[in-house]
Amino acid sequence: MSRVSTEFTVNLSEAMSLLSRLLSISGADVSTHNTMFPGGMLRLRWVMLLPCLLLVSVPFSATFRVASPWGWRCVNETCVKEENDGLQTLPHLSTCKLTCARDGVLWPRPTGILQLGDQTVHFLLESLTLQGVTAPNDEIKQLIKKAFHIFKDHVAKNLPEEGGRPLLMGPFRKKTRIHRVMVEVTVTERATRLSLETSEAYTLGVTTLGPHTNATILASNFFGARHALETLSQLIEYDEATGALQILSTAAISDSPVFKYRGILLDTSRNFFPVKAIERTLDTMAANKLNTFHWHITDTQTFPLYLESLPNMAYYGAYSSRKVYYPADIRHLVEYGRVRGVRVLPEFDAPAHVGNGWQWTKKYGLGELVLCLDKQPWKLYCWGRPCGQLNIVNNNTYLVLGQIYKEMVDLFSPLDMFHFGGDEVKINCWNTTEEFVAYMEENGLSRDLQTFHDMWADFQRKALKLLTSANGGKNIPGIVWTSSLTDENILKYLDPQQYIIQVWTTADDPTIGNLLNKGYRIILSNYDSLYLDCGNADTYRSGESWCGPYNPWQTVYDNSPDKIATHFTGSPQRNLVLGAEAPLWSESVDVGSLDAKLWPRGSALAERLWTNPLTNWESAEIRLIHHRQRMVTRGVRADRIQPQWCHQNEGLCYLK
Amino acid sequence: MRGSFACGVAPLLLTLILAPAATTTFFSLPSPWGYRCDVGRCIKEDNTGVEDLVTLNTCKLTCGPFGVLWPQPKSATVGKEVVQFLPSNITHKTSCAPAVCELLEQAVVIFKDNLQRYHPDYAAGLTPWKGPWGPATVGHTLNLDVTVNTDATRLSLETDESYSLSVSTTGQTTTAIIITATYFGARHALETLSQLVEYQEYQDSLMIVSTAEVSDSPVFKYRGLILDTSRNFIGVEAIERTLDTMAANKLNSFHWHITDSHSFPLYLESLPKMSYYGAYSSRHVYYPADIRHLVEYGRVRGVRVLPEFDAPAHVGNGWQWTEKEEGLGKLAVCVNREPWQSYCVEPPCGQLNLANPNMYKLLGQIYDEMVQLFSPLDLFHYGGDEVNLNCWNTTAEIVAWMTENNNGLDADAYYVQWGTFQERARQLLTTANGEKEVTGILWTSHLTEAGHVDRFLNNSQYIIQIWTTGDDPVIGELLKKNYRVIFSTYDSWYLDCGMGAWVGEGNNWCSPYKGWQKVYDFSPYEIAINQTGADQRDLIMGGEAALWTEQVDDTAVDSKLWPRGAALAERLWTNPSANWKPAETRFIHNRQRLVKRGVMAERIQPEWCHQNEGLCYL
């Protein structure tokens, strides 16, 4: 019924047979309690209370605690809101959502087997335990335990609070009180670091027998296992009717992503983002099975990265000493991401997009290592103010750059990729700088565009060498943005074995076809669909931003790498198209609106990349809206995309 | 003063370069940068060996002609010197009527709390002031001396909001003398005073400009924001924060679009079923104590909480019980009717049932309770927009009633009945208000169209709120017919525009996003002059920016409202003759200040622009 990805390992077939065994065991039990909605007796009591409450007007500000007059009936995989008639009490919305549609409320939708039961069982948070862990070593066992704690925290967040205290719940039926939900995780491989080769596949089986629900997770490595826990958390909802948690009594899922690289870019140079906000971003990426946090740490505006060997960079370049990422912060975030299945991928953008932070070098006798810094009128010297470009003809530049790489490698280690930036070089900056021009004349270089590009490519070769040496001689793939180095002459400048090209131009840019035809691996970040900062007012003048209008979630969802590659080359080029990434450039964003810009649009990207659905946004809408609610429940300030009425009245917010 | 720090910097730096710091040292060195005021602009310079540079905040407070005051006062002279003090050293004395003095005490508490929030480590009501302070800082006192000359404690369209504020410093004492006609002017003065204060990072203290003279009053009487709490529910705390921030910007009307066809989150004691059936859940309800709390919260902050009960369209959910449970019949028709495109402008549909007299009974009851909750009312918003005649004309009960009464079934026949509904609504509200007339507000609609308006609405009873575009000729027509108006033109002042569509795909109907510059530059007087040849200042009450919440809830309410609401505030308070450009630097600082006060206001530029004034031009 669904695609089973080719990345699946042998373990999968074993898992499948286990799953089917588990399911056959549980079949009998399910049929015993599908006649009546669990909690029905309790709810009847509330309904009987209702008339008195309505007759006696409630004193001011008493929160009404009577059951809602509404319930939801599952009709053709749609939850339909109906008034309870006093004899029959329909399930609450969350129960219906959990049990009604074929895909439940899973996000991103699994790609393999997906069989969800239509019954739930109730349990209390303390009855949710990690029953068994099978893993090749202790490190992986510890990772799994951490992932389980994170999972359980997320489950706990379903429980409503008022003023920081849990709302009054219970009394619970005995059946609820004694029910146990036991999770078992089996991992066979030793991988503890993500790479482009990591299998993220998993299987998840849920079965219920009497007072026990077992969730069995099988994955070849830790990353698949933690994805399974995310999926499991989406089979659990709070039940308004009973105040207890509920889990689907049966489920069988096998799942693996279609694209390997599923990323979000955050720019922390234009505006600073506190560590807490980045943690929240990693949490939410994990909840969406996104696996790459591309950190555009520095740019011309600021240098918020504290380097122990070069403290002057942040001292001169940060907005203030409070707006700095210290080594412990970076290490913390790298580990925080790892436990959540997210690679923290650093970018050091060069030779353009540098500037503030480099002002000290002249004073310390190294010469001007950044040219055109804050130079006016900016339009002549850079693509976006303030200006700044590395002085690639001063050898000290490489000395400092090597030092920066060395510390970055140390902080982000072990790296499986590195982003060199490499976008938006303005030749005119170099060509109007006396020192630069003098160097060219001395060396008999003609000042044509070609020569400047050769010099830029030469810089990139040196940068790669410095990085490799910083990385202990170990070569890793480099990523660069599309630029004038990546046009039809790219083979002259960049080795297709060495570099992955990140495309930021539009989906109809022929560069994409050119890159694929020449065998380059690419990551799509086409701004016409994936730039999450577009559509505000322009940063610097009255009117719309350069890349407006706003890219709605529907546009993000429908931006299909397969379609884009096929358009140019006749095939999806899955071996070359590694995935995609939605950038949040932060000229007009800081922590105040970070979450709302990233989410739920980042979730739309996540399903496109994990599931690569054949259908468009319309068939995902109801699930996405519920998923957005789930993220809010977990403390993310995700944007609201529809009135809550649409969440409660599925399928009625259409336009025909 | 900076000299002593500059001396210390160079050797320390050398050490840092030579000996790498241990992991995660938080460097607490003073910045290598300082600022110089150059013809009204703060210029960033390298500190090394320079004696006369100041911190960014110090420069901002004293450099421009209006410092960092927002909205810009009518007239102000701001001194060039600052003095440092601690927030614990603030005293106040007041001269006022007892009821006013009681309010003033609260305003002073709010003022002091706002100053605490300037500290970068302020969190959850606590501020860790640590120093080290010099004796001059510790010994300095800020004295407030407030005189209010009348005893008004409620805002109305006649309230005098003007104030004068004089700051002077002698020795160890800075005195701020505030003299106003009303409490509302006095609290505005305290907001202004708080903007003459900033955090001084080198002393971990506050600083205030040592002298200032401000004489100020608003150009427009009505300066508002609408928040819609029906499409999505907005929590009480978020509304409190909105009122706080309105106060910080001297906006004075919080127009609360409480109900709509989507949900009925208002708990009414006499009609609990409205919210029981109509709220998204029992957690998405405003209870009477919430409403009373917010009305009072607003009053203390100089903000009128103005309720809207939108009718006869924009009703629906919440009205489902009348037929079944109480035998009142259907009081709302077309509720959630499909296909919605035929019966309303957006899902879900719903419109009051003109044919059922019980509808007026309930409406009267709703008004009764609203009047009590929001009392005393000086204005009431009847809504009155977007009636869909097809809804009524396809409802058998209404068609039968129209026919029986020989009203006809054409569009005009329905307009006449709608007009009658509005008159009965007005009478019900007047009764609910103890027979005291309250000025009503209505949205522009078919009833207010050219040729219609004076048939249905009396210009002494209604103010018309314009939501169409700034070039809509109806504006001229209304003004020529002497209707008072409030501007909420969607092409400038709708704050929800520019997102994705929520039905279908593409961008939402009123895209693009209205940037702060556009909000700032929209001038009601210019529109009036274009259409009528005069600025019509007696008829234009002011303006209001709208946040409809189809695509907003608690998570983004701050970033949608702010800082754009602040742009609106300066347009309406100051009505500057210049456009947004000269205001930009102050605007960005004001945004930073709002963030310090706890508002998640949107960032509009890289912080670099805040630190490098005037360089983010195009």
PDB file of N, CA and C in Angstrom, chain B residues 236-306:
ATOM      1  N   VAL B 236      -6.190  35.562  28.647  1.00  0.00           N
ATOM      2  CA  VAL B 236      -6.293  36.805  29.424  1.00  0.00           C
ATOM      3  C   VAL B 236      -4.922  37.460  29.594  1.00  0.00           C
ATOM      4  N   GLU B 237      -3.901  36.645  29.817  1.00  0.00           N
ATOM      5  CA  GLU B 237      -2.559  37.219  29.981  1.00  0.00           C
ATOM      6  C   GLU B 237      -2.087  37.944  28.738  1.00  0.00           C
ATOM      7  N   ALA B 238      -2.404  37.380  27.583  1.00  0.00           N
ATOM      8  CA  ALA B 238      -2.006  38.028  26.332  1.00  0.00           C
ATOM      9  C   ALA B 238      -2.762  39.345  26.161  1.00  0.00           C
ATOM     10  N   ILE B 239      -3.997  39.385  26.632  1.00  0.00           N
ATOM     11  CA  ILE B 239      -4.751  40.647  26.543  1.00  0.00           C
ATOM     12  C   ILE B 239      -4.179  41.670  27.522  1.00  0.00           C
ATOM     13  N   GLU B 240      -3.812  41.211  28.708  1.00  0.00           N
ATOM     14  CA  GLU B 240      -3.145  42.126  29.661  1.00  0.00           C
ATOM     15  C   GLU B 240      -1.892  42.731  29.024  1.00  0.00           C
ATOM     16  N   ARG B 241      -1.117  41.850  28.396  1.00  0.00           N
ATOM     17  CA  ARG B 241       0.133  42.318  27.785  1.00  0.00           C
ATOM     18  C   ARG B 241      -0.172  43.320  26.670  1.00  0.00           C
ATOM     19  N   THR B 242      -1.258  43.076  25.958  1.00  0.00           N
ATOM     20  CA  THR B 242      -1.652  44.002  24.901  1.00  0.00           C
ATOM     21  C   THR B 242      -2.024  45.362  25.499  1.00  0.00           C
ATOM     22  N   LEU B 243      -2.743  45.336  26.607  1.00  0.00           N
ATOM     23  CA  LEU B 243      -3.118  46.599  27.254  1.00  0.00           C
ATOM     24  C   LEU B 243      -1.880  47.320  27.793  1.00  0.00           C
ATOM     25  N   ASP B 244      -0.953  46.573  28.380  1.00  0.00           N
ATOM     26  CA  ASP B 244       0.313  47.167  28.837  1.00  0.00           C
ATOM     27  C   ASP B 244       1.008  47.897  27.696  1.00  0.00           C
ATOM     28  N   THR B 245       1.040  47.228  26.563  1.00  0.00           N
ATOM     29  CA  THR B 245       1.831  47.753  25.457  1.00  0.00           C
ATOM     30  C   THR B 245       1.108  48.913  24.790  1.00  0.00           C
ATOM     31  N   MET B 246      -0.207  48.844  24.757  1.00  0.00           N
ATOM     32  CA  MET B 246      -0.968  49.993  24.273  1.00  0.00           C
ATOM     33  C   MET B 246      -0.671  51.205  25.142  1.00  0.00           C
ATOM     34  N   ALA B 247      -0.661  50.979  26.456  1.00  0.00           N
ATOM     35  CA  ALA B 247      -0.386  52.075  27.388  1.00  0.00           C
ATOM     36  C   ALA B 247       0.998  52.666  27.134  1.00  0.00           C
ATOM     37  N   ALA B 248       1.959  51.792  26.875  1.00  0.00           N
ATOM     38  CA  ALA B 248       3.329  52.259  26.629  1.00  0.00           C
ATOM     39  C   ALA B 248       3.384  53.152  25.399  1.00  0.00           C
ATOM     40  N   ASN B 249       2.446  52.962  24.491  1.00  0.00           N
ATOM     41  CA  ASN B 249       2.413  53.733  23.252  1.00  0.00           C
ATOM     42  C   ASN B 249       1.312  54.800  23.244  1.00  0.00           C
ATOM     43  N   LYS B 250       0.676  54.979  24.395  1.00  0.00           N
ATOM     44  CA  LYS B 250      -0.394  55.984  24.547  1.00  0.00           C
ATOM     45  C   LYS B 250      -1.558  55.732  23.604  1.00  0.00           C
ATOM     46  N   LEU B 251      -1.792  54.482  23.252  1.00  0.00           N
ATOM     47  CA  LEU B 251      -3.033  54.134  22.560  1.00  0.00           C
ATOM     48  C   LEU B 251      -4.122  54.042  23.627  1.00  0.00           C
ATOM     49  N   ASN B 252      -5.355  54.432  23.286  1.00  0.00           N
ATOM     50  CA  ASN B 252      -6.347  54.513  24.360  1.00  0.00           C
ATOM     51  C   ASN B 252      -7.618  53.685  24.168  1.00  0.00           C
ATOM     52  N   SER B 253      -7.733  52.909  23.072  1.00  0.00           N
ATOM     53  CA  SER B 253      -8.953  52.106  22.923  1.00  0.00           C
ATOM     54  C   SER B 253      -8.633  50.675  22.521  1.00  0.00           C
ATOM     55  N   PHE B 254      -9.024  49.777  23.373  1.00  0.00           N
ATOM     56  CA  PHE B 254      -8.900  48.359  23.039  1.00  0.00           C
ATOM     57  C   PHE B 254     -10.288  47.886  22.609  1.00  0.00           C
ATOM     58  N   HIS B 255     -10.440  47.719  21.327  1.00  0.00           N
ATOM     59  CA  HIS B 255     -11.724  47.342  20.747  1.00  0.00           C
ATOM     60  C   HIS B 255     -11.760  45.819  20.727  1.00  0.00           C
ATOM     61  N   TRP B 256     -12.647  45.281  21.522  1.00  0.00           N
ATOM     62  CA  TRP B 256     -12.659  43.833  21.732  1.00  0.00           C
ATOM     63  C   TRP B 256     -13.784  43.201  20.914  1.00  0.00           C
ATOM     64  N   HIS B 257     -13.375  42.596  19.836  1.00  0.00           N
ATOM     65  CA  HIS B 257     -14.318  41.869  18.978  1.00  0.00           C
ATOM     66  C   HIS B 257     -14.455  40.473  19.603  1.00  0.00           C
ATOM     67  N   ILE B 258     -15.319  40.395  20.596  1.00  0.00           N
ATOM     68  CA  ILE B 258     -15.336  39.190  21.437  1.00  0.00           C
ATOM     69  C   ILE B 258     -15.905  37.979  20.713  1.00  0.00           C
ATOM     70  N   THR B 259     -17.033  38.190  20.058  1.00  0.00           N
ATOM     71  CA  THR B 259     -17.736  37.036  19.486  1.00  0.00           C
ATOM     72  C   THR B 259     -17.788  37.154  17.970  1.00  0.00           C
ATOM     73  N   ASP B 260     -18.029  36.033  17.339  1.00  0.00           N
ATOM     74  CA  ASP B 260     -18.248  35.998  15.898  1.00  0.00           C
ATOM     75  C   ASP B 260     -18.944  34.682  15.601  1.00  0.00           C
ATOM     76  N   SER B 261     -19.055  34.343  14.334  1.00  0.00           N
ATOM     77  CA  SER B 261     -19.763  33.098  14.029  1.00  0.00           C
ATOM     78  C   SER B 261     -18.958  31.864  14.450  1.00  0.00           C
ATOM     79  N   HIS B 262     -17.640  32.016  14.613  1.00  0.00           N
ATOM     80  CA  HIS B 262     -16.801  30.857  14.920  1.00  0.00           C
ATOM     81  C   HIS B 262     -16.964  30.348  16.335  1.00  0.00           C
ATOM     82  N   SER B 263     -16.967  31.276  17.279  1.00  0.00           N
ATOM     83  CA  SER B 263     -17.089  30.851  18.676  1.00  0.00           C
ATOM     84  C   SER B 263     -17.666  31.977  19.510  1.00  0.00           C
ATOM     85  N   PHE B 264     -18.189  31.607  20.658  1.00  0.00           N
ATOM     86  CA  PHE B 264     -18.804  32.562  21.577  1.00  0.00           C
ATOM     87  C   PHE B 264     -18.113  32.375  22.930  1.00  0.00           C
ATOM     88  N   PRO B 265     -16.954  33.016  23.099  1.00  0.00           N
ATOM     89  CA  PRO B 265     -16.165  32.739  24.307  1.00  0.00           C
ATOM     90  C   PRO B 265     -16.583  33.565  25.518  1.00  0.00           C
ATOM     91  N   LEU B 266     -17.700  34.277  25.425  1.00  0.00           N
ATOM     92  CA  LEU B 266     -18.117  35.156  26.511  1.00  0.00           C
ATOM     93  C   LEU B 266     -19.111  34.436  27.414  1.00  0.00           C
ATOM     94  N   TYR B 267     -18.735  34.257  28.672  1.00  0.00           N
ATOM     95  CA  TYR B 267     -19.637  33.596  29.616  1.00  0.00           C
ATOM     96  C   TYR B 267     -20.619  34.625  30.143  1.00  0.00           C
ATOM     97  N   LEU B 268     -21.909  34.377  29.918  1.00  0.00           N
ATOM     98  CA  LEU B 268     -22.944  35.270  30.427  1.00  0.00           C
ATOM     99  C   LEU B 268     -23.704  34.531  31.509  1.00  0.00           C
ATOM    100  N   GLU B 269     -23.848  35.178  32.665  1.00  0.00           N
ATOM    101  CA  GLU B 269     -24.470  34.478  33.789  1.00  0.00           C
ATOM    102  C   GLU B 269     -25.923  34.128  33.501  1.00  0.00           C
ATOM    103  N   SER B 270     -26.605  35.000  32.776  1.00  0.00           N
ATOM    104  CA  SER B 270     -28.011  34.715  32.505  1.00  0.00           C
ATOM    105  C   SER B 270     -28.168  33.809  31.283  1.00  0.00           C
ATOM    106  N   LEU B 271     -27.119  33.662  30.510  1.00  0.00           N
ATOM    107  CA  LEU B 271     -27.199  32.822  29.312  1.00  0.00           C
ATOM    108  C   LEU B 271     -25.957  31.939  29.209  1.00  0.00           C
ATOM    109  N   PRO B 272     -25.756  31.076  30.190  1.00  0.00           N
ATOM    110  CA  PRO B 272     -24.500  30.295  30.179  1.00  0.00           C
ATOM    111  C   PRO B 272     -24.388  29.383  28.960  1.00  0.00           C
ATOM    112  N   LYS B 273     -25.520  29.081  28.350  1.00  0.00           N
ATOM    113  CA  LYS B 273     -25.460  28.170  27.208  1.00  0.00           C
ATOM    114  C   LYS B 273     -24.783  28.785  25.992  1.00  0.00           C
ATOM    115  N   MET B 274     -24.740  30.116  25.934  1.00  0.00           N
ATOM    116  CA  MET B 274     -24.075  30.736  24.789  1.00  0.00           C
ATOM    117  C   MET B 274     -22.624  30.245  24.703  1.00  0.00           C
ATOM    118  N   SER B 275     -21.915  30.314  25.813  1.00  0.00           N
ATOM    119  CA  SER B 275     -20.518  29.871  25.761  1.00  0.00           C
ATOM    120  C   SER B 275     -20.409  28.359  25.920  1.00  0.00           C
ATOM    121  N   TYR B 276     -21.395  27.774  26.592  1.00  0.00           N
ATOM    122  CA  TYR B 276     -21.365  26.311  26.745  1.00  0.00           C
ATOM    123  C   TYR B 276     -21.424  25.642  25.370  1.00  0.00           C
ATOM    124  N   TYR B 277     -22.306  26.164  24.535  1.00  0.00           N
ATOM    125  CA  TYR B 277     -22.386  25.625  23.176  1.00  0.00           C
ATOM    126  C   TYR B 277     -21.367  26.266  22.229  1.00  0.00           C
ATOM    127  N   GLY B 278     -21.002  27.491  22.542  1.00  0.00           N
ATOM    128  CA  GLY B 278     -20.278  28.264  21.543  1.00  0.00           C
ATOM    129  C   GLY B 278     -18.782  28.397  21.731  1.00  0.00           C
ATOM    130  N   ALA B 279     -18.278  28.108  22.940  1.00  0.00           N
ATOM    131  CA  ALA B 279     -16.835  28.266  23.141  1.00  0.00           C
ATOM    132  C   ALA B 279     -16.102  27.065  22.554  1.00  0.00           C
ATOM    133  N   TYR B 280     -14.849  27.259  22.190  1.00  0.00           N
ATOM    134  CA  TYR B 280     -14.066  26.133  21.673  1.00  0.00           C
ATOM    135  C   TYR B 280     -13.912  25.055  22.743  1.00  0.00           C
ATOM    136  N   SER B 281     -13.803  25.471  23.994  1.00  0.00           N
ATOM    137  CA  SER B 281     -13.818  24.538  25.113  1.00  0.00           C
ATOM    138  C   SER B 281     -14.011  25.371  26.361  1.00  0.00           C
ATOM    139  N   SER B 282     -14.187  24.716  27.514  1.00  0.00           N
ATOM    140  CA  SER B 282     -14.416  25.500  28.725  1.00  0.00           C
ATOM    141  C   SER B 282     -13.165  26.258  29.138  1.00  0.00           C
ATOM    142  N   ARG B 283     -12.039  25.904  28.555  1.00  0.00           N
ATOM    143  CA  ARG B 283     -10.817  26.651  28.828  1.00  0.00           C
ATOM    144  C   ARG B 283     -10.695  27.864  27.911  1.00  0.00           C
ATOM    145  N   HIS B 284     -11.564  27.935  26.925  1.00  0.00           N
ATOM    146  CA  HIS B 284     -11.505  29.053  25.983  1.00  0.00           C
ATOM    147  C   HIS B 284     -12.700  29.970  26.210  1.00  0.00           C
ATOM    148  N   VAL B 285     -12.814  30.447  27.450  1.00  0.00           N
ATOM    149  CA  VAL B 285     -13.963  31.269  27.831  1.00  0.00           C
ATOM    150  C   VAL B 285     -13.458  32.453  28.655  1.00  0.00           C
ATOM    151  N   TYR B 286     -14.077  33.620  28.428  1.00  0.00           N
ATOM    152  CA  TYR B 286     -13.840  34.756  29.318  1.00  0.00           C
ATOM    153  C   TYR B 286     -14.965  34.778  30.325  1.00  0.00           C
ATOM    154  N   TYR B 287     -14.608  34.606  31.588  1.00  0.00           N
ATOM    155  CA  TYR B 287     -15.601  34.612  32.647  1.00  0.00           C
ATOM    156  C   TYR B 287     -15.789  36.048  33.143  1.00  0.00           C
ATOM    157  N   PRO B 288     -16.907  36.313  33.814  1.00  0.00           N
ATOM    158  CA  PRO B 288     -17.179  37.695  34.232  1.00  0.00           C
ATOM    159  C   PRO B 288     -16.006  38.336  34.976  1.00  0.00           C
ATOM    160  N   ALA B 289     -15.366  37.565  35.849  1.00  0.00           N
ATOM    161  CA  ALA B 289     -14.253  38.153  36.607  1.00  0.00           C
ATOM    162  C   ALA B 289     -13.100  38.537  35.675  1.00  0.00           C
ATOM    163  N   ASP B 290     -12.910  37.755  34.615  1.00  0.00           N
ATOM    164  CA  ASP B 290     -11.859  38.085  33.638  1.00  0.00           C
ATOM    165  C   ASP B 290     -12.156  39.428  32.982  1.00  0.00           C
ATOM    166  N   ILE B 291     -13.405  39.578  32.564  1.00  0.00           N
ATOM    167  CA  ILE B 291     -13.789  40.804  31.848  1.00  0.00           C
ATOM    168  C   ILE B 291     -13.619  42.007  32.772  1.00  0.00           C
ATOM    169  N   ARG B 292     -14.179  41.897  33.981  1.00  0.00           N
ATOM    170  CA  ARG B 292     -14.090  43.035  34.913  1.00  0.00           C
ATOM    171  C   ARG B 292     -12.628  43.362  35.208  1.00  0.00           C
ATOM    172  N   HIS B 293     -11.844  42.319  35.356  1.00  0.00           N
ATOM    173  CA  HIS B 293     -10.414  42.530  35.608  1.00  0.00           C
ATOM    174  C   HIS B 293      -9.770  43.296  34.449  1.00  0.00           C
ATOM    175  N   LEU B 294     -10.075  42.901  33.240  1.00  0.00           N
ATOM    176  CA  LEU B 294      -9.431  43.542  32.094  1.00  0.00           C
ATOM    177  C   LEU B 294      -9.920  44.979  31.903  1.00  0.00           C
ATOM    178  N   VAL B 295     -11.193  45.216  32.175  1.00  0.00           N
ATOM    179  CA  VAL B 295     -11.715  46.587  32.049  1.00  0.00           C
ATOM    180  C   VAL B 295     -10.969  47.503  33.029  1.00  0.00           C
ATOM    181  N   GLU B 296     -10.794  47.023  34.235  1.00  0.00           N
ATOM    182  CA  GLU B 296     -10.093  47.819  35.247  1.00  0.00           C
ATOM    183  C   GLU B 296      -8.598  47.939  34.910  1.00  0.00           C
ATOM    184  N   TYR B 297      -8.032  46.845  34.453  1.00  0.00           N
ATOM    185  CA  TYR B 297      -6.611  46.821  34.058  1.00  0.00           C
ATOM    186  C   TYR B 297      -6.354  47.883  32.987  1.00  0.00           C
ATOM    187  N   GLY B 298      -7.281  47.961  32.052  1.00  0.00           N
ATOM    188  CA  GLY B 298      -7.167  48.970  30.993  1.00  0.00           C
ATOM    189  C   GLY B 298      -7.324  50.383  31.546  1.00  0.00           C
ATOM    190  N   ARG B 299      -8.308  50.583  32.399  1.00  0.00           N
ATOM    191  CA  ARG B 299      -8.588  51.927  32.920  1.00  0.00           C
ATOM    192  C   ARG B 299      -7.360  52.509  33.608  1.00  0.00           C
ATOM    193  N   VAL B 300      -6.725  51.699  34.437  1.00  0.00           N
ATOM    194  CA  VAL B 300      -5.532  52.168  35.149  1.00  0.00           C
ATOM    195  C   VAL B 300      -4.439  52.567  34.155  1.00  0.00           C
ATOM    196  N   ARG B 301      -4.444  51.915  33.018  1.00  0.00           N
ATOM    197  CA  ARG B 301      -3.425  52.174  32.007  1.00  0.00           C
ATOM    198  C   ARG B 301      -3.894  53.145  30.916  1.00  0.00           C
ATOM    199  N   GLY B 302      -4.994  53.808  31.182  1.00  0.00           N
ATOM    200  CA  GLY B 302      -5.457  54.821  30.230  1.00  0.00           C
ATOM    201  C   GLY B 302      -6.061  54.238  28.974  1.00  0.00           C
ATOM    202  N   VAL B 303      -6.533  53.004  29.038  1.00  0.00           N
ATOM    203  CA  VAL B 303      -7.081  52.350  27.854  1.00  0.00           C
ATOM    204  C   VAL B 303      -8.541  51.971  28.106  1.00  0.00           C
ATOM    205  N   ARG B 304      -9.412  52.479  27.261  1.00  0.00           N
ATOM    206  CA  ARG B 304     -10.822  52.123  27.298  1.00  0.00           C
ATOM    207  C   ARG B 304     -10.971  50.724  26.693  1.00  0.00           C
ATOM    208  N   VAL B 305     -11.650  49.833  27.397  1.00  0.00           N
ATOM    209  CA  VAL B 305     -11.940  48.514  26.824  1.00  0.00           C
ATOM    210  C   VAL B 305     -13.336  48.585  26.223  1.00  0.00           C
ATOM    211  N   LEU B 306     -13.383  48.617  24.910  1.00  0.00           N
ATOM    212  CA  LEU B 306     -14.622  48.875  24.173  1.00  0.00           C
ATOM    213  C   LEU B 306     -15.149  47.569  23.594  1.00  0.00           C
TER     214      LEU B 306
END
